[in-house]
PDB file of C-alpha atoms and ligand atoms in Angstrom:
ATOM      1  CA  UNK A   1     -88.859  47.265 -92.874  1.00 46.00           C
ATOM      2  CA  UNK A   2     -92.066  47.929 -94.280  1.00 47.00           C
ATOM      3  CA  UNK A   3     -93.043  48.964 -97.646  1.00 52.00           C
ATOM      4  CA  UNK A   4     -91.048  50.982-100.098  1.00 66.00           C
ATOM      5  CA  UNK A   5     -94.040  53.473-101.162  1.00 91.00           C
ATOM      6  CA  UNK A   6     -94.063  56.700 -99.554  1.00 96.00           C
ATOM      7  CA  UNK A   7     -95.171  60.065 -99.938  1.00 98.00           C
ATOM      8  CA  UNK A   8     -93.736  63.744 -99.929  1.00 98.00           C
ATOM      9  CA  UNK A   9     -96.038  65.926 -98.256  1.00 98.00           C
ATOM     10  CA  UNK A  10     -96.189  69.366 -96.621  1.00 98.00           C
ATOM     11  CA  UNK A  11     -95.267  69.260 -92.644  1.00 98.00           C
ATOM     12  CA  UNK A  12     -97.733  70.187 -90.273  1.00 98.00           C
ATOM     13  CA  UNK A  13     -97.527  71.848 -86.603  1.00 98.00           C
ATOM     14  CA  UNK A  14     -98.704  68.259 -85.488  1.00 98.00           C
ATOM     15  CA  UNK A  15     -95.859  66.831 -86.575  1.00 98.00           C
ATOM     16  CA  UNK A  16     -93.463  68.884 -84.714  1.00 98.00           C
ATOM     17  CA  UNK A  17     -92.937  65.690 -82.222  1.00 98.00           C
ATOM     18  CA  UNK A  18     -91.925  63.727 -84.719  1.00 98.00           C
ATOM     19  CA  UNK A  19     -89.785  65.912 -86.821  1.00 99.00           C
ATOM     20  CA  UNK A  20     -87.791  66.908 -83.579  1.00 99.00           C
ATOM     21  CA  UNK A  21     -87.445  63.441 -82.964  1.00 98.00           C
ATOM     22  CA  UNK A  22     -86.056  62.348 -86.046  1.00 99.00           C
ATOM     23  CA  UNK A  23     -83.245  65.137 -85.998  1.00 98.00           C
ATOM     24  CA  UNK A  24     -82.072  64.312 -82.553  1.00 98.00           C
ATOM     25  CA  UNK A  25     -81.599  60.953 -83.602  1.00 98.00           C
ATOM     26  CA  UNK A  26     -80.061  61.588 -87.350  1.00 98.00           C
ATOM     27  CA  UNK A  27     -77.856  64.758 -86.502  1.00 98.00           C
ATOM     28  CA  UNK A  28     -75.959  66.507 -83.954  1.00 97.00           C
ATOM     29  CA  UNK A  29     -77.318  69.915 -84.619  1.00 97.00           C
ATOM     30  CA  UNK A  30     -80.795  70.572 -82.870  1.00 98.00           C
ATOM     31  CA  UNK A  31     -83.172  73.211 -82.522  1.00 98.00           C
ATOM     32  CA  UNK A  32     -85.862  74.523 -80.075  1.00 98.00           C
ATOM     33  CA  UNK A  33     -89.324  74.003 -81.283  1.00 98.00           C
ATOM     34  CA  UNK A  34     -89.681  77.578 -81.535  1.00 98.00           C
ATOM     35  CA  UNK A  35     -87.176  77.329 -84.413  1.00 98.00           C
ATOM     36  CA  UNK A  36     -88.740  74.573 -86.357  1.00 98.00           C
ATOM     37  CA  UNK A  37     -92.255  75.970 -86.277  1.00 98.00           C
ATOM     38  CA  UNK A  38     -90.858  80.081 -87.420  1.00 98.00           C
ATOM     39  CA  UNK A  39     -89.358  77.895 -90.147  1.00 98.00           C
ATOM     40  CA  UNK A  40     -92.598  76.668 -90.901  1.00 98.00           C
ATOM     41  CA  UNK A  41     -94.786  79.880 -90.895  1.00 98.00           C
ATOM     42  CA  UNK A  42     -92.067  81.681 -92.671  1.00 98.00           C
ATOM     43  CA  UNK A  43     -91.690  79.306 -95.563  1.00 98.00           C
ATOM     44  CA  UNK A  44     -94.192  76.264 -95.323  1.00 98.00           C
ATOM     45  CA  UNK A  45     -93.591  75.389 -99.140  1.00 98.00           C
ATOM     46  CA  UNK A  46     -90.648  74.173 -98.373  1.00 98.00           C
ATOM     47  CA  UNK A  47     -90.669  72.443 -95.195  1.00 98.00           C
ATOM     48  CA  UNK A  48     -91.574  68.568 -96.262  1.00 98.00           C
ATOM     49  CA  UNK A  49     -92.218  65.190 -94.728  1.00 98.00           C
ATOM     50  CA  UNK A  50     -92.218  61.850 -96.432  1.00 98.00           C
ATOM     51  CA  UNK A  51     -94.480  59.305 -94.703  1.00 98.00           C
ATOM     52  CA  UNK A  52     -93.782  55.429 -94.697  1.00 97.00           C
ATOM     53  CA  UNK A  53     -95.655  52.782 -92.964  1.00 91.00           C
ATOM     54  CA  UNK A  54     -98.078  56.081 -92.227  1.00 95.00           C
ATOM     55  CA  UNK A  55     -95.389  57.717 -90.025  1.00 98.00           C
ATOM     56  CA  UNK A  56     -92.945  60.412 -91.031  1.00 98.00           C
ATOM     57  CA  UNK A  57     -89.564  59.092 -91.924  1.00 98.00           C
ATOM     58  CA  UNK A  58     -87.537  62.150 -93.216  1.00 98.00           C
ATOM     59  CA  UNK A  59     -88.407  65.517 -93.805  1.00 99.00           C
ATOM     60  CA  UNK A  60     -86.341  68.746 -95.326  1.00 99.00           C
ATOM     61  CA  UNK A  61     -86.448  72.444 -93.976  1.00 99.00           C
ATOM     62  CA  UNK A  62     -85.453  75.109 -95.441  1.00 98.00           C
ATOM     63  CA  UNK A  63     -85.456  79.244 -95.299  1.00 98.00           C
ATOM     64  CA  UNK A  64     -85.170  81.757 -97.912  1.00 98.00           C
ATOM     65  CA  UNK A  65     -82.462  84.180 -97.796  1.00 98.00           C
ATOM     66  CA  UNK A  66     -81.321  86.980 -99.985  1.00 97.00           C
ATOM     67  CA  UNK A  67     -78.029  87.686-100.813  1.00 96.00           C
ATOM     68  CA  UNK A  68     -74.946  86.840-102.457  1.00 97.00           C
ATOM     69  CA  UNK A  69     -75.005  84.249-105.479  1.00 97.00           C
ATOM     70  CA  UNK A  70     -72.540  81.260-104.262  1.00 97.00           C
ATOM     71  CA  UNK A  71     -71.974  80.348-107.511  1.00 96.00           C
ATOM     72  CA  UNK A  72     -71.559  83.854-109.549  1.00 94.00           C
ATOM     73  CA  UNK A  73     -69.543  86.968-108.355  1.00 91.00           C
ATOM     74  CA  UNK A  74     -71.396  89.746-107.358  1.00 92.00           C
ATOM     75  CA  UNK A  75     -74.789  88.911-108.187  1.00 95.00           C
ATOM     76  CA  UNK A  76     -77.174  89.520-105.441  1.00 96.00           C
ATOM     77  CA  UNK A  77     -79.845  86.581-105.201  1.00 97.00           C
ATOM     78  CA  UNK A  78     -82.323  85.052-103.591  1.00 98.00           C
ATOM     79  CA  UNK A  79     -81.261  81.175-102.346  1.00 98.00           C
ATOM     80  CA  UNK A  80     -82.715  78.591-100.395  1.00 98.00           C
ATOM     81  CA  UNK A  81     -81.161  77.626 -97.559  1.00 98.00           C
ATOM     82  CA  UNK A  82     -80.905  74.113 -96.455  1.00 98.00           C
ATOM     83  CA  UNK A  83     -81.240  73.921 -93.128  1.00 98.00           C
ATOM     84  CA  UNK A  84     -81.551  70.644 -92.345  1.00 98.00           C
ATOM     85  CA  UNK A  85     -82.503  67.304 -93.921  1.00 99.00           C
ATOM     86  CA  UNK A  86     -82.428  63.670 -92.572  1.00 99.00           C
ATOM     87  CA  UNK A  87     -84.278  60.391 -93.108  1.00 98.00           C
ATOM     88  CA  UNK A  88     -84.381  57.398 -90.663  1.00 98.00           C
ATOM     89  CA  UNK A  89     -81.671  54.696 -90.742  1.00 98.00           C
ATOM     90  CA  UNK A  90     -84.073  51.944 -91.394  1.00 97.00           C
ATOM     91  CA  UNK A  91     -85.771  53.920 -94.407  1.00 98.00           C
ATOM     92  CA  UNK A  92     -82.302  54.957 -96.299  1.00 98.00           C
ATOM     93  CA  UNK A  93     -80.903  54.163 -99.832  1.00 98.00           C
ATOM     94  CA  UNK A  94     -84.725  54.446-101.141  1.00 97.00           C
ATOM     95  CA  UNK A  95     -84.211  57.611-102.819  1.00 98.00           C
ATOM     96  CA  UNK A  96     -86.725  59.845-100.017  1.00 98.00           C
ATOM     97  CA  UNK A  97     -83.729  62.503 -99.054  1.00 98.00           C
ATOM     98  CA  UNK A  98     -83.140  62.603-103.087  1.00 98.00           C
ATOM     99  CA  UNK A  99     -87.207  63.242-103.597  1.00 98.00           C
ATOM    100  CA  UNK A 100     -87.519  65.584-100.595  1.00 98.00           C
ATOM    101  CA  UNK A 101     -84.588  67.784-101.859  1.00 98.00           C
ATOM    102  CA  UNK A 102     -86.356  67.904-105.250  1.00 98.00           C
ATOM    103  CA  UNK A 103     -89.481  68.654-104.257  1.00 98.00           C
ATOM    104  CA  UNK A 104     -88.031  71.452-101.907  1.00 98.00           C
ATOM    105  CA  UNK A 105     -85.902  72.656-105.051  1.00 98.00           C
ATOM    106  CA  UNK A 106     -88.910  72.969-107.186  1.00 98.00           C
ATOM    107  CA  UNK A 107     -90.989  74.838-104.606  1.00 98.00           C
ATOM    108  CA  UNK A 108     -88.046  77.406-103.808  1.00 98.00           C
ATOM    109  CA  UNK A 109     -88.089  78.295-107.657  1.00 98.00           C
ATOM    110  CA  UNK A 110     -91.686  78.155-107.937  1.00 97.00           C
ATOM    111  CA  UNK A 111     -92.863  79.955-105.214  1.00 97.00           C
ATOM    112  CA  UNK A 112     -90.797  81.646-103.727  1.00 98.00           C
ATOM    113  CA  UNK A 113     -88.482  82.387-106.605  1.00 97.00           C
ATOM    114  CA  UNK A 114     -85.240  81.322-105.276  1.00 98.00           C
ATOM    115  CA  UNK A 115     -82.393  80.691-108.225  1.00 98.00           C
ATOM    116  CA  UNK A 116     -79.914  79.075-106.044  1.00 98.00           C
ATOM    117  CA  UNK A 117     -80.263  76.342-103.500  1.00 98.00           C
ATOM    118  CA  UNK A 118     -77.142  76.209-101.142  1.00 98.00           C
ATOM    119  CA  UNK A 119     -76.027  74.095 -97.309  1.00 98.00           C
ATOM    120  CA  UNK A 120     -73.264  73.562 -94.979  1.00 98.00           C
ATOM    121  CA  UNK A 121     -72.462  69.498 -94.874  1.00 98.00           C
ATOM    122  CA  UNK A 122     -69.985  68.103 -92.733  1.00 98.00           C
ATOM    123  CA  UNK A 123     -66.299  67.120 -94.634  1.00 98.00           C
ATOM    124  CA  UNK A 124     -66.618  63.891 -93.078  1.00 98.00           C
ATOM    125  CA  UNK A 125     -70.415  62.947 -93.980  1.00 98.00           C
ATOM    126  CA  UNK A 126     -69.665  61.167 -96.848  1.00 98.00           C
ATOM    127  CA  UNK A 127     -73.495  59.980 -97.774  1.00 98.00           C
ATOM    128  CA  UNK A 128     -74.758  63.424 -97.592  1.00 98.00           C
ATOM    129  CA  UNK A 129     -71.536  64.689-100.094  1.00 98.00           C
ATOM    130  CA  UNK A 130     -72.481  61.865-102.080  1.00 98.00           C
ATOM    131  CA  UNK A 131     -76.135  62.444-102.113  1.00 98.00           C
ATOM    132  CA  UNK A 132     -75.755  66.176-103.275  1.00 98.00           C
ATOM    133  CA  UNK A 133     -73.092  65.292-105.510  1.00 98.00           C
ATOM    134  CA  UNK A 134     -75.451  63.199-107.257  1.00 98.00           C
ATOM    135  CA  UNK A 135     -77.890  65.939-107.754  1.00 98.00           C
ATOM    136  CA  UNK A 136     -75.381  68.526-108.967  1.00 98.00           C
ATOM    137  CA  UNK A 137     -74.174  70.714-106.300  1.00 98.00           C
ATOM    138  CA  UNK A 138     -70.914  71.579-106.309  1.00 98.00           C
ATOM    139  CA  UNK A 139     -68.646  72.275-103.670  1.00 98.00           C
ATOM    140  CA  UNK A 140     -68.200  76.417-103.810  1.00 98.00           C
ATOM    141  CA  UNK A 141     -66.567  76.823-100.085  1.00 98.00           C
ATOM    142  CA  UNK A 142     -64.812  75.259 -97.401  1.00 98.00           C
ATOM    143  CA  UNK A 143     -65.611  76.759 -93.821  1.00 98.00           C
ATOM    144  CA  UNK A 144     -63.148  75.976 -91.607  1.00 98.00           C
ATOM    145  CA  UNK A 145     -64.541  75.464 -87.947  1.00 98.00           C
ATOM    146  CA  UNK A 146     -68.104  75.736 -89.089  1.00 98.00           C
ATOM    147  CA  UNK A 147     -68.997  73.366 -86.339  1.00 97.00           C
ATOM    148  CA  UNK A 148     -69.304  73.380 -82.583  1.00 95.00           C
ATOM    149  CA  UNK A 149     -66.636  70.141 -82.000  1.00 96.00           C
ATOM    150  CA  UNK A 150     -64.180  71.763 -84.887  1.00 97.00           C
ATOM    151  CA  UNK A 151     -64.884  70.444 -87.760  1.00 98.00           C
ATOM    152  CA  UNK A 152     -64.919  71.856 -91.237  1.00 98.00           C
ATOM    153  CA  UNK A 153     -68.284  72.405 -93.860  1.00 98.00           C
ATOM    154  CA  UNK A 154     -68.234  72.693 -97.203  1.00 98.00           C
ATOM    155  CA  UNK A 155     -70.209  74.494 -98.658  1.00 98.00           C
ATOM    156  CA  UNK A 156     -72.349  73.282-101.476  1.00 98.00           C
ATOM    157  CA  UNK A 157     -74.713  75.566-104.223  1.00 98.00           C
ATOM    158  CA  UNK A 158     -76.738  74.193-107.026  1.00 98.00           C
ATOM    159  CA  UNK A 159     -78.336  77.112-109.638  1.00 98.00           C
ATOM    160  CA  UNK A 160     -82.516  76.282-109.874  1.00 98.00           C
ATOM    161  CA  UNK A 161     -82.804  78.347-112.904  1.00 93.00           C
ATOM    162  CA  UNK A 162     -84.036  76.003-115.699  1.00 78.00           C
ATOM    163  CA  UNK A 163     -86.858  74.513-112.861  1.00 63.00           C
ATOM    164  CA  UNK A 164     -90.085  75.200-114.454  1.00 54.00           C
ATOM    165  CA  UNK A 165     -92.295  77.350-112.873  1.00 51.00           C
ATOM    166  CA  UNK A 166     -91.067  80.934-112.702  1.00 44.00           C
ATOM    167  CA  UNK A 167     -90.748  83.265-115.216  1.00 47.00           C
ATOM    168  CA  UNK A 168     -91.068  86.650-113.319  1.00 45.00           C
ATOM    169  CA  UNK A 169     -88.080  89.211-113.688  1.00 41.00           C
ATOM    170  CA  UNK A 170     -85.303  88.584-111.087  1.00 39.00           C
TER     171      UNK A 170
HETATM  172  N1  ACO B 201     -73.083  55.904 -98.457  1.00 53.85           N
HETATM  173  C1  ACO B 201     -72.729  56.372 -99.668  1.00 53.85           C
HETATM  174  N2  ACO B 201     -73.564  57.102-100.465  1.00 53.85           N
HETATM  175  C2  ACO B 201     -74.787  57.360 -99.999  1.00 53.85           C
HETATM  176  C3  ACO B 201     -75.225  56.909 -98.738  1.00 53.85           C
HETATM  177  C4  ACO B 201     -74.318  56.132 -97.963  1.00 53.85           C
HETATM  178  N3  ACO B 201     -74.645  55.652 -96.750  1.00 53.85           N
HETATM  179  N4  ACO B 201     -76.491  57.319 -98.536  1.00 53.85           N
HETATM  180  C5  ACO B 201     -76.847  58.032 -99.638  1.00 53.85           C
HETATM  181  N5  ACO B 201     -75.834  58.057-100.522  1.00 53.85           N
HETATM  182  C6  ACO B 201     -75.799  58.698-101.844  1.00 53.85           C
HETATM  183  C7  ACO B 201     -75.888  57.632-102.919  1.00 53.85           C
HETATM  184  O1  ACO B 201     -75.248  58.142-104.071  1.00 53.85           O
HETATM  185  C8  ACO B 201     -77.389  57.534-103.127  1.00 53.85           C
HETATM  186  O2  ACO B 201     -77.739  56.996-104.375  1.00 53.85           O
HETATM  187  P1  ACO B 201     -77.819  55.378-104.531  1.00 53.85           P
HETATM  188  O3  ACO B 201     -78.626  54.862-103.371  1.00 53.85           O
HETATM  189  O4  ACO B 201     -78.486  55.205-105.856  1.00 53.85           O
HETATM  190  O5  ACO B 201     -76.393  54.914-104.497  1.00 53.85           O
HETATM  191  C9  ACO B 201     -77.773  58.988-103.071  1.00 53.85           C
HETATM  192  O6  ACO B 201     -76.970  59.519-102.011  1.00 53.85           O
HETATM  193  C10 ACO B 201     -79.251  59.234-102.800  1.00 53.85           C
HETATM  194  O7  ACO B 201     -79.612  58.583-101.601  1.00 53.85           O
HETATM  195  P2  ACO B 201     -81.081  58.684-100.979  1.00 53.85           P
HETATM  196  O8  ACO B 201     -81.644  57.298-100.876  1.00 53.85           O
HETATM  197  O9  ACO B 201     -81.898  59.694-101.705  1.00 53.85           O
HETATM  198  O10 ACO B 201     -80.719  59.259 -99.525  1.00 53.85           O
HETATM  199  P3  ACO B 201     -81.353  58.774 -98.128  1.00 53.85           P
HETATM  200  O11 ACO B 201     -82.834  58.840 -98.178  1.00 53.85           O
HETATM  201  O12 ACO B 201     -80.718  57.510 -97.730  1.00 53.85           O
HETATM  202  O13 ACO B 201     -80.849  59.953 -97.145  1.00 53.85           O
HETATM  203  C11 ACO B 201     -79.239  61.182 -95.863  1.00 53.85           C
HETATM  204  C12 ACO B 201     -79.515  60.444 -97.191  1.00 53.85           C
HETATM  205  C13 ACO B 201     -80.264  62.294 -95.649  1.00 53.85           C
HETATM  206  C14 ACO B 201     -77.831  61.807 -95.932  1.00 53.85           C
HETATM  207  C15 ACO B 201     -79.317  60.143 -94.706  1.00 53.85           C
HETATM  208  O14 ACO B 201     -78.204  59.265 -94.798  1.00 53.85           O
HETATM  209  C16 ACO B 201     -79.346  60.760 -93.321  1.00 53.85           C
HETATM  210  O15 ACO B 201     -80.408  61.088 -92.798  1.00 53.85           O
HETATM  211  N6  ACO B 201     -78.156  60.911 -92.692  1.00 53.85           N
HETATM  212  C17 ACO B 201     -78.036  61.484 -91.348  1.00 53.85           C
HETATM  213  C18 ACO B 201     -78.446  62.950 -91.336  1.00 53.85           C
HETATM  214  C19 ACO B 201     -77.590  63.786 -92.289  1.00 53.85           C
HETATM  215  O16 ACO B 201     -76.394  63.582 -92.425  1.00 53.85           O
HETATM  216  N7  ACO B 201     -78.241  64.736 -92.963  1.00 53.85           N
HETATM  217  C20 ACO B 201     -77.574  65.701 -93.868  1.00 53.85           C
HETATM  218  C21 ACO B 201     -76.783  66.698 -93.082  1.00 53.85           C
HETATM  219  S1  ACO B 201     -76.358  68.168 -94.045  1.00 53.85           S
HETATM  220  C22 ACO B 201     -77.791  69.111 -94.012  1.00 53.85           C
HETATM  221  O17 ACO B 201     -78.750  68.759 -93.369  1.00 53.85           O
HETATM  222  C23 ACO B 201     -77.856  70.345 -94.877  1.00 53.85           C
HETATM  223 ZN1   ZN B 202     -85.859  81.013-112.789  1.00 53.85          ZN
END
């Protein structure tokens, strides 16, 4: 392992490679490179890398959705969607995933306005639970079959209102 200092910054269409990389080999769900890079010009603010050892080591993508609140009835809202976040085995339990997440949170509020930030996690991915767990999302729904071998998702919503930044009329 090298050393512990990295840095969260904005992904760029030259990192593509990478970031593809890094999924195949952190998750079973992949996407074409088409899908990564609409991600990218549709909301760039929150698609982040953190570098190490000056390569990318983890990285968070995201896309902004409106509709209903997960967390309050009936309230139509605009969320961020966590698509899909992973850091490499050799650069875990450092806190990156926990930094990338935040700085993605702030940036949904921020600038793009988002007051919820929800994802789909696997029941049986117990350091992802535990990772959003620690930052406050709660479990608001179980779907049953979400994935392609069977297994269940919960899904988990954390409210962004009270991030600085954004003070427009909702
Ligand atoms: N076992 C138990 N708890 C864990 C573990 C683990 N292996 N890893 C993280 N946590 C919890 C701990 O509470 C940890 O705090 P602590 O280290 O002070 O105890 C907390 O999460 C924060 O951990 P970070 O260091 O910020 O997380 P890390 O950078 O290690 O990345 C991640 C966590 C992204 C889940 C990583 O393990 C990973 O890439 N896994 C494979 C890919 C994956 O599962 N991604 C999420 C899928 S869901 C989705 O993408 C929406
Ligand atoms: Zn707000």
């Amino acid at each position: 392992m090298g050393s512990s200092e990295y840095v969260i910054r904005g992904f760029q269409r030259t990192d593509l490679e990478r970031v593809m990389d890094i999924n195949v080999k952190c998750l079973p769900e992949n996407y074409s490179s088409l899908f990564y890079l609409d991600l990218y010009e549709r909301y760039p603010e929150t698609f982040l890398t953190a570098v190490v050892d000056d390569q990318i080591q983890g990285y968070v993508m995201c896309r902004i959705e409106r509709s209903l609140s997960k967390l309050k009835a009936l309230h139509f809202t605009r969320l961020c969607h966590v698509v899909s976040v992973a850091v490499m085995p050799s650069y875990r339990r450092r806190g990156i995933a926990t930094d990338l997440m935040e700085a993605a949170m702030a940036k949904a509020h921020s600038t793009y306005g988002a007051s919820e930030i929800f994802l789909e996690v696997r029941i049986s991915n117990l350091p992802a639970l535990n990772l959003y767990g620690k930052m406050g999302f709660t479990k608001t729904r179980r779907l049953v079959g979400y994935y392609m071998n069977g297994e269940d998702a919960w899904e988990m919503g954390k409210s962004l209102e009270g991030s600085k930044d954004w003070t427009s009329s909702q």
